[in-house]
mmCIF file of C-alpha atoms in Angstrom:
data_model
loop_
_atom_site.group_PDB
_atom_site.id
_atom_site.type_symbol
_atom_site.label_atom_id
_atom_site.label_comp_id
_atom_site.label_asym_id
_atom_site.label_seq_id
_atom_site.Cartn_x
_atom_site.Cartn_y
_atom_site.Cartn_z
ATOM 1 C CA MET O 722 0.000 0.000 0.000
ATOM 2 C CA LEU O 723 2.787 2.461 0.942
ATOM 3 C CA GLU O 724 4.629 1.776 -2.315
ATOM 4 C CA LYS O 725 1.439 2.448 -4.273
ATOM 5 C CA LEU O 726 0.959 5.793 -2.496
ATOM 6 C CA ILE O 727 4.548 6.767 -3.270
ATOM 7 C CA ASP O 728 4.034 5.893 -6.935
ATOM 8 C CA ASP O 729 0.867 8.008 -7.003
ATOM 9 C CA PHE O 730 2.834 11.045 -5.828
ATOM 10 C CA LYS O 731 5.703 10.639 -8.299
ATOM 11 C CA LEU O 732 6.009 13.507 -10.702
ATOM 12 C CA GLN O 733 4.758 12.779 -14.182
ATOM 13 C CA PRO O 734 5.753 14.471 -17.453
ATOM 14 C CA PRO O 735 3.221 17.015 -18.776
ATOM 15 C CA HIS O 736 0.299 15.653 -20.769
ATOM 16 C CA ALA O 737 1.103 14.833 -24.401
ATOM 17 C CA VAL O 738 -1.434 17.437 -25.561
ATOM 18 C CA LEU O 739 0.496 20.214 -23.788
ATOM 19 C CA LEU O 740 3.714 18.975 -25.368
ATOM 20 C CA ALA O 741 2.134 18.872 -28.838
ATOM 21 C CA LEU O 742 0.817 22.432 -28.443
ATOM 22 C CA GLU O 743 4.164 23.868 -27.271
ATOM 23 C CA PRO O 744 5.246 25.242 -30.702
ATOM 24 C CA LEU O 745 1.966 27.086 -31.327
ATOM 25 C CA ARG O 746 1.763 28.389 -27.775
ATOM 26 C CA ALA O 747 5.393 29.508 -27.897
ATOM 27 C CA ILE O 748 4.613 31.560 -31.029
ATOM 28 C CA SER O 749 1.653 33.118 -29.220
ATOM 29 C CA ASP O 750 3.870 33.960 -26.223
ATOM 30 C CA TYR O 751 6.457 35.480 -28.554
ATOM 31 C CA VAL O 752 3.831 37.696 -30.177
ATOM 32 C CA ALA O 753 2.561 38.726 -26.739
ATOM 33 C CA GLY O 754 6.127 39.679 -25.863
ATOM 34 C CA ILE O 755 6.354 41.947 -28.898
ATOM 35 C CA VAL O 756 3.255 43.797 -27.714
ATOM 36 C CA GLY O 757 4.849 44.027 -24.280
ATOM 37 C CA PRO O 758 3.521 44.641 -20.762
ATOM 38 C CA ALA O 759 0.517 46.904 -20.375
ATOM 39 C CA GLU O 760 2.293 49.114 -17.844
ATOM 40 C CA ALA O 761 5.774 50.561 -17.503
ATOM 41 C CA LEU O 762 8.370 48.293 -15.904
ATOM 42 C CA PRO O 763 10.641 49.464 -13.079
ATOM 43 C CA ARG O 764 14.043 50.816 -14.065
ATOM 44 C CA GLY O 765 17.098 48.923 -12.895
ATOM 45 C CA ASP O 766 20.154 50.036 -10.962
ATOM 46 C CA GLY O 767 22.689 48.989 -13.587
ATOM 47 C CA HIS O 768 23.986 45.831 -11.939
ATOM 48 C CA PRO O 769 25.211 42.982 -14.182
ATOM 49 C CA VAL O 770 22.990 40.073 -15.199
ATOM 50 C CA ILE O 771 23.932 36.778 -16.891
ATOM 51 C CA VAL O 772 21.274 34.814 -18.791
ATOM 52 C CA PHE O 773 21.648 31.043 -19.333
ATOM 53 C CA PRO O 774 19.689 29.377 -22.176
ATOM 54 C CA GLY O 775 17.704 26.162 -22.065
ATOM 55 C CA LEU O 776 18.540 22.727 -23.418
ATOM 56 C CA ALA O 777 19.651 22.581 -27.073
ATOM 57 C CA LEU O 778 19.539 26.395 -27.273
ATOM 58 C CA SER O 779 22.162 29.117 -27.420
ATOM 59 C CA GLY O 780 22.242 32.739 -26.395
ATOM 60 C CA ALA O 781 20.336 33.607 -29.555
ATOM 61 C CA ALA O 782 17.206 32.167 -27.908
ATOM 62 C CA THR O 783 17.497 34.572 -24.959
ATOM 63 C CA ALA O 784 18.520 37.640 -26.969
ATOM 64 C CA ASP O 785 15.077 39.286 -26.753
ATOM 65 C CA LEU O 786 15.007 38.939 -22.974
ATOM 66 C CA ARG O 787 18.505 40.373 -22.685
ATOM 67 C CA VAL O 788 17.613 43.334 -24.905
ATOM 68 C CA ARG O 789 14.504 44.125 -22.875
ATOM 69 C CA LEU O 790 16.375 43.965 -19.581
ATOM 70 C CA GLN O 791 19.197 46.054 -21.010
ATOM 71 C CA GLN O 792 16.622 48.680 -21.953
ATOM 72 C CA LEU O 793 15.620 48.765 -18.279
ATOM 73 C CA GLY O 794 19.159 49.783 -17.350
ATOM 74 C CA TYR O 795 20.979 46.533 -16.527
ATOM 75 C CA GLU O 796 24.309 45.284 -17.878
ATOM 76 C CA LEU O 797 23.375 42.094 -19.716
ATOM 77 C CA TYR O 798 25.584 39.130 -20.602
ATOM 78 C CA ASP O 799 25.078 35.912 -22.504
ATOM 79 C CA TRP O 800 26.535 32.777 -20.917
ATOM 80 C CA GLU O 801 29.038 32.566 -23.842
ATOM 81 C CA GLN O 802 29.120 28.760 -24.066
ATOM 82 C CA GLY O 803 27.269 28.272 -27.334
ATOM 83 C CA VAL O 804 24.550 25.612 -27.516
ATOM 84 C CA ASN O 805 23.506 24.124 -24.190
ATOM 85 C CA ASN O 806 23.874 20.364 -24.645
ATOM 86 C CA TRP O 807 24.517 19.503 -20.963
ATOM 87 C CA PRO O 808 28.089 19.585 -19.576
ATOM 88 C CA ASP O 809 30.731 18.106 -21.869
ATOM 89 C CA ALA O 810 32.972 17.470 -18.853
ATOM 90 C CA ASP O 811 32.686 16.551 -15.183
ATOM 91 C CA PHE O 812 29.841 18.596 -13.698
ATOM 92 C CA ASP O 813 32.091 20.455 -11.244
ATOM 93 C CA GLU O 814 34.703 21.131 -13.906
ATOM 94 C CA TRP O 815 31.892 22.563 -16.014
ATOM 95 C CA LEU O 816 30.834 24.823 -13.147
ATOM 96 C CA GLN O 817 34.404 26.073 -12.809
ATOM 97 C CA ARG O 818 34.312 27.067 -16.481
ATOM 98 C CA LEU O 819 31.053 28.953 -15.963
ATOM 99 C CA GLY O 820 32.431 30.345 -12.718
ATOM 100 C CA ALA O 821 35.417 31.889 -14.493
ATOM 101 C CA HIS O 822 32.971 33.853 -16.660
ATOM 102 C CA LEU O 823 31.047 34.940 -13.570
ATOM 103 C CA GLN O 824 34.261 36.027 -11.840
ATOM 104 C CA ARG O 825 35.320 38.139 -14.823
ATOM 105 C CA ILE O 826 31.987 39.955 -14.918
ATOM 106 C CA HIS O 827 32.015 40.507 -11.163
ATOM 107 C CA ALA O 828 35.539 41.925 -11.338
ATOM 108 C CA ARG O 829 34.633 44.159 -14.296
ATOM 109 C CA HIS O 830 31.745 45.808 -12.447
ATOM 110 C CA GLY O 831 32.766 45.385 -8.821
ATOM 111 C CA ARG O 832 29.179 44.379 -8.074
ATOM 112 C CA SER O 833 27.337 41.138 -7.391
ATOM 113 C CA VAL O 834 25.714 39.536 -10.424
ATOM 114 C CA SER O 835 22.121 38.384 -10.907
ATOM 115 C CA LEU O 836 21.774 35.027 -12.649
ATOM 116 C CA ILE O 837 18.746 34.164 -14.800
ATOM 117 C CA GLY O 838 18.451 30.595 -16.047
ATOM 118 C CA TRP O 839 15.857 29.189 -18.420
ATOM 119 C CA SER O 840 15.032 25.486 -17.975
ATOM 120 C CA LEU O 841 18.358 23.577 -17.856
ATOM 121 C CA GLY O 842 20.143 26.918 -17.717
ATOM 122 C CA GLY O 843 18.531 27.513 -14.336
ATOM 123 C CA ILE O 844 20.319 24.441 -12.980
ATOM 124 C CA TYR O 845 23.653 26.058 -13.798
ATOM 125 C CA ALA O 846 22.568 29.382 -12.287
ATOM 126 C CA ARG O 847 21.552 27.732 -9.002
ATOM 127 C CA GLU O 848 24.723 25.660 -8.766
ATOM 128 C CA LEU O 849 26.929 28.671 -9.508
ATOM 129 C CA ALA O 850 25.219 30.572 -6.698
ATOM 130 C CA LYS O 851 26.036 27.717 -4.319
ATOM 131 C CA LYS O 852 29.674 27.642 -5.435
ATOM 132 C CA TYR O 853 30.212 31.432 -5.576
ATOM 133 C CA PRO O 854 27.614 32.954 -3.216
ATOM 134 C CA LYS O 855 29.638 36.124 -2.580
ATOM 135 C CA LEU O 856 29.555 36.953 -6.291
ATOM 136 C CA VAL O 857 25.829 36.381 -6.839
ATOM 137 C CA ARG O 858 23.106 38.916 -6.048
ATOM 138 C CA GLN O 859 20.152 36.606 -6.753
ATOM 139 C CA VAL O 860 19.019 33.674 -8.893
ATOM 140 C CA ILE O 861 15.882 33.670 -11.055
ATOM 141 C CA THR O 862 14.911 30.434 -12.778
ATOM 142 C CA LEU O 863 12.365 30.100 -15.574
ATOM 143 C CA ALA O 864 10.694 26.677 -15.857
ATOM 144 C CA THR O 865 13.674 24.945 -14.250
ATOM 145 C CA PRO O 866 12.884 21.461 -12.867
ATOM 146 C CA PHE O 867 15.373 21.406 -9.984
ATOM 147 C CA THR O 868 13.273 19.186 -7.697
ATOM 148 C CA ASP O 869 12.056 16.701 -10.291
ATOM 149 C CA THR O 870 12.877 13.050 -10.762
ATOM 150 C CA GLY O 871 14.916 12.011 -13.755
ATOM 151 C CA ASP O 872 11.875 10.830 -15.718
ATOM 152 C CA SER O 873 9.374 13.628 -15.082
ATOM 153 C CA THR O 874 10.200 15.750 -18.122
ATOM 154 C CA HIS O 875 10.047 15.370 -21.886
ATOM 155 C CA ALA O 876 13.639 16.614 -22.142
ATOM 156 C CA GLY O 877 15.394 13.298 -21.524
ATOM 157 C CA TRP O 878 15.017 12.074 -25.105
ATOM 158 C CA ILE O 879 16.461 15.358 -26.364
ATOM 159 C CA LEU O 880 19.560 14.865 -24.237
ATOM 160 C CA THR O 881 19.840 11.293 -25.449
ATOM 161 C CA LEU O 882 19.640 12.487 -29.055
ATOM 162 C CA LEU O 883 22.211 15.238 -28.519
ATOM 163 C CA ASN O 884 24.706 13.108 -26.613
ATOM 164 C CA GLY O 885 24.310 9.877 -28.557
ATOM 165 C CA ALA O 886 23.724 7.712 -25.503
ATOM 166 C CA ALA O 887 21.044 6.980 -22.940
ATOM 167 C CA TYR O 888 20.678 9.956 -20.621
ATOM 168 C CA ALA O 889 20.650 9.483 -16.878
ATOM 169 C CA VAL O 890 21.310 11.669 -13.844
ATOM 170 C CA ASP O 891 22.246 9.764 -10.733
ATOM 171 C CA GLU O 892 20.329 10.135 -7.484
ATOM 172 C CA ALA O 893 23.187 11.944 -5.753
ATOM 173 C CA LEU O 894 23.178 14.705 -8.361
ATOM 174 C CA LEU O 895 19.379 14.973 -8.292
ATOM 175 C CA LYS O 896 19.495 15.419 -4.515
ATOM 176 C CA ARG O 897 22.223 18.027 -4.833
ATOM 177 C CA LEU O 898 20.296 20.023 -7.435
ATOM 178 C CA SER O 899 17.221 20.246 -5.198
ATOM 179 C CA VAL O 900 19.107 22.176 -2.483
ATOM 180 C CA ASP O 901 18.408 25.900 -2.746
ATOM 181 C CA PRO O 902 21.342 28.336 -3.022
ATOM 182 C CA PRO O 903 22.265 30.540 -0.021
ATOM 183 C CA VAL O 904 21.247 33.718 -1.876
ATOM 184 C CA PRO O 905 17.808 35.133 -2.715
ATOM 185 C CA SER O 906 16.212 32.932 -5.361
ATOM 186 C CA ALA O 907 12.914 32.717 -7.180
ATOM 187 C CA SER O 908 11.450 30.022 -9.389
ATOM 188 C CA ILE O 909 8.998 31.132 -12.079
ATOM 189 C CA TYR O 910 6.824 28.317 -13.387
ATOM 190 C CA SER O 911 3.607 27.629 -15.300
ATOM 191 C CA GLN O 912 1.098 24.859 -14.741
ATOM 192 C CA THR O 913 0.608 24.701 -18.519
ATOM 193 C CA ASP O 914 4.282 23.925 -19.166
ATOM 194 C CA GLY O 915 4.387 21.278 -21.896
ATOM 195 C CA VAL O 916 7.969 20.094 -21.343
ATOM 196 C CA VAL O 917 8.659 19.791 -17.616
ATOM 197 C CA ALA O 918 6.446 18.947 -14.650
ATOM 198 C CA TRP O 919 5.619 22.282 -13.022
ATOM 199 C CA GLN O 920 5.698 20.692 -9.568
ATOM 200 C CA GLY O 921 9.381 19.923 -10.112
ATOM 201 C CA CYS O 922 10.047 23.643 -10.591
ATOM 202 C CA GLN O 923 9.019 24.436 -7.033
ATOM 203 C CA GLY O 924 11.241 24.592 -3.987
ATOM 204 C CA LYS O 925 10.317 25.020 -0.362
ATOM 205 C CA GLU O 926 9.095 28.538 0.373
ATOM 206 C CA THR O 927 11.605 30.184 2.711
ATOM 207 C CA ARG O 928 12.966 33.620 3.519
ATOM 208 C CA CYS O 929 15.437 33.141 0.649
ATOM 209 C CA HIS O 930 13.332 31.248 -1.883
ATOM 210 C CA ARG O 931 10.037 32.023 -3.614
ATOM 211 C CA ASN O 932 7.912 30.124 -6.103
ATOM 212 C CA ILE O 933 6.043 32.387 -8.541
ATOM 213 C CA GLU O 934 3.397 31.089 -10.925
ATOM 214 C CA VAL O 935 2.651 32.709 -14.272
ATOM 215 C CA ASN O 936 -0.597 31.678 -15.912
ATOM 216 C CA ARG O 937 -0.982 30.016 -19.305
ATOM 217 C CA VAL O 938 2.656 30.352 -20.373
ATOM 218 C CA SER O 939 4.417 27.692 -22.436
ATOM 219 C CA HIS O 940 7.846 26.278 -21.624
ATOM 220 C CA MET O 941 9.384 27.633 -24.826
ATOM 221 C CA GLY O 942 7.628 30.975 -24.411
ATOM 222 C CA MET O 943 8.985 31.709 -20.941
ATOM 223 C CA VAL O 944 11.662 34.129 -22.147
ATOM 224 C CA HIS O 945 9.185 36.098 -24.264
ATOM 225 C CA HIS O 946 5.908 36.345 -22.366
ATOM 226 C CA PRO O 947 5.210 39.823 -20.915
ATOM 227 C CA ASP O 948 3.996 38.404 -17.598
ATOM 228 C CA VAL O 949 7.350 36.684 -17.124
ATOM 229 C CA LEU O 950 9.224 39.849 -18.048
ATOM 230 C CA ARG O 951 7.168 41.779 -15.508
ATOM 231 C CA VAL O 952 7.999 39.318 -12.727
ATOM 232 C CA VAL O 953 11.688 39.289 -13.633
ATOM 233 C CA ALA O 954 11.823 43.098 -13.714
ATOM 234 C CA ASP O 955 10.184 43.313 -10.302
ATOM 235 C CA LEU O 956 12.619 40.769 -8.845
ATOM 236 C CA LEU O 957 15.732 42.447 -10.273
ATOM 237 C CA VAL O 958 14.834 45.804 -8.808
ATOM 238 C CA GLU O 959 14.427 44.451 -5.276
ATOM 239 C CA PRO O 960 17.271 45.271 -2.874
ATOM 240 C CA CYS O 961 19.322 42.195 -2.003
#
């Protein structure tokens, strides 16, 4: 009986209909982003921000978000690692490579850096904040499944295709990824996400961590939708 209850509570990938509708909904979210928020967004204080793209995507996919945030007064940076195909080295060696980029930007501005990560990119942002907490102002993740199980997304087959072998993340790494960073963090998620289980994008609500839902936003449209931009702008302007 106990095993059955545990199985019932396991995260499941989003319904196939949501996955099938992702491309059309992403286009709709993109168009909504062109129209933009109905009201003016708060101006930033000029601190640096790094944006990490999602799986199988490069900085080109986050360019619109970076431009919009730059227009609000922030210093925006791409992650500068090309297409995000999951680490091509040991995970901690990979973080050191990303950390060198973070350290250069921190040294250039002499200010802590906000990290924004979309989907898989949010995993890197959270882990960098754990490794270099003194350099990070805050972490904002967009549809990042950091508390999921390895089989609760539709992204596994993409990783398998990209890497040419069966994709698996061991339990130790999954447990590590679920630990929140010691800096202010927020997870933005949508219950209509067609790629990852929205429940896996939620952490425990604490003084340092918030879960923020945006309604009717697709996974691929997260970096374009005006409601997401509004939330991100409000978070970046908060004193940390």
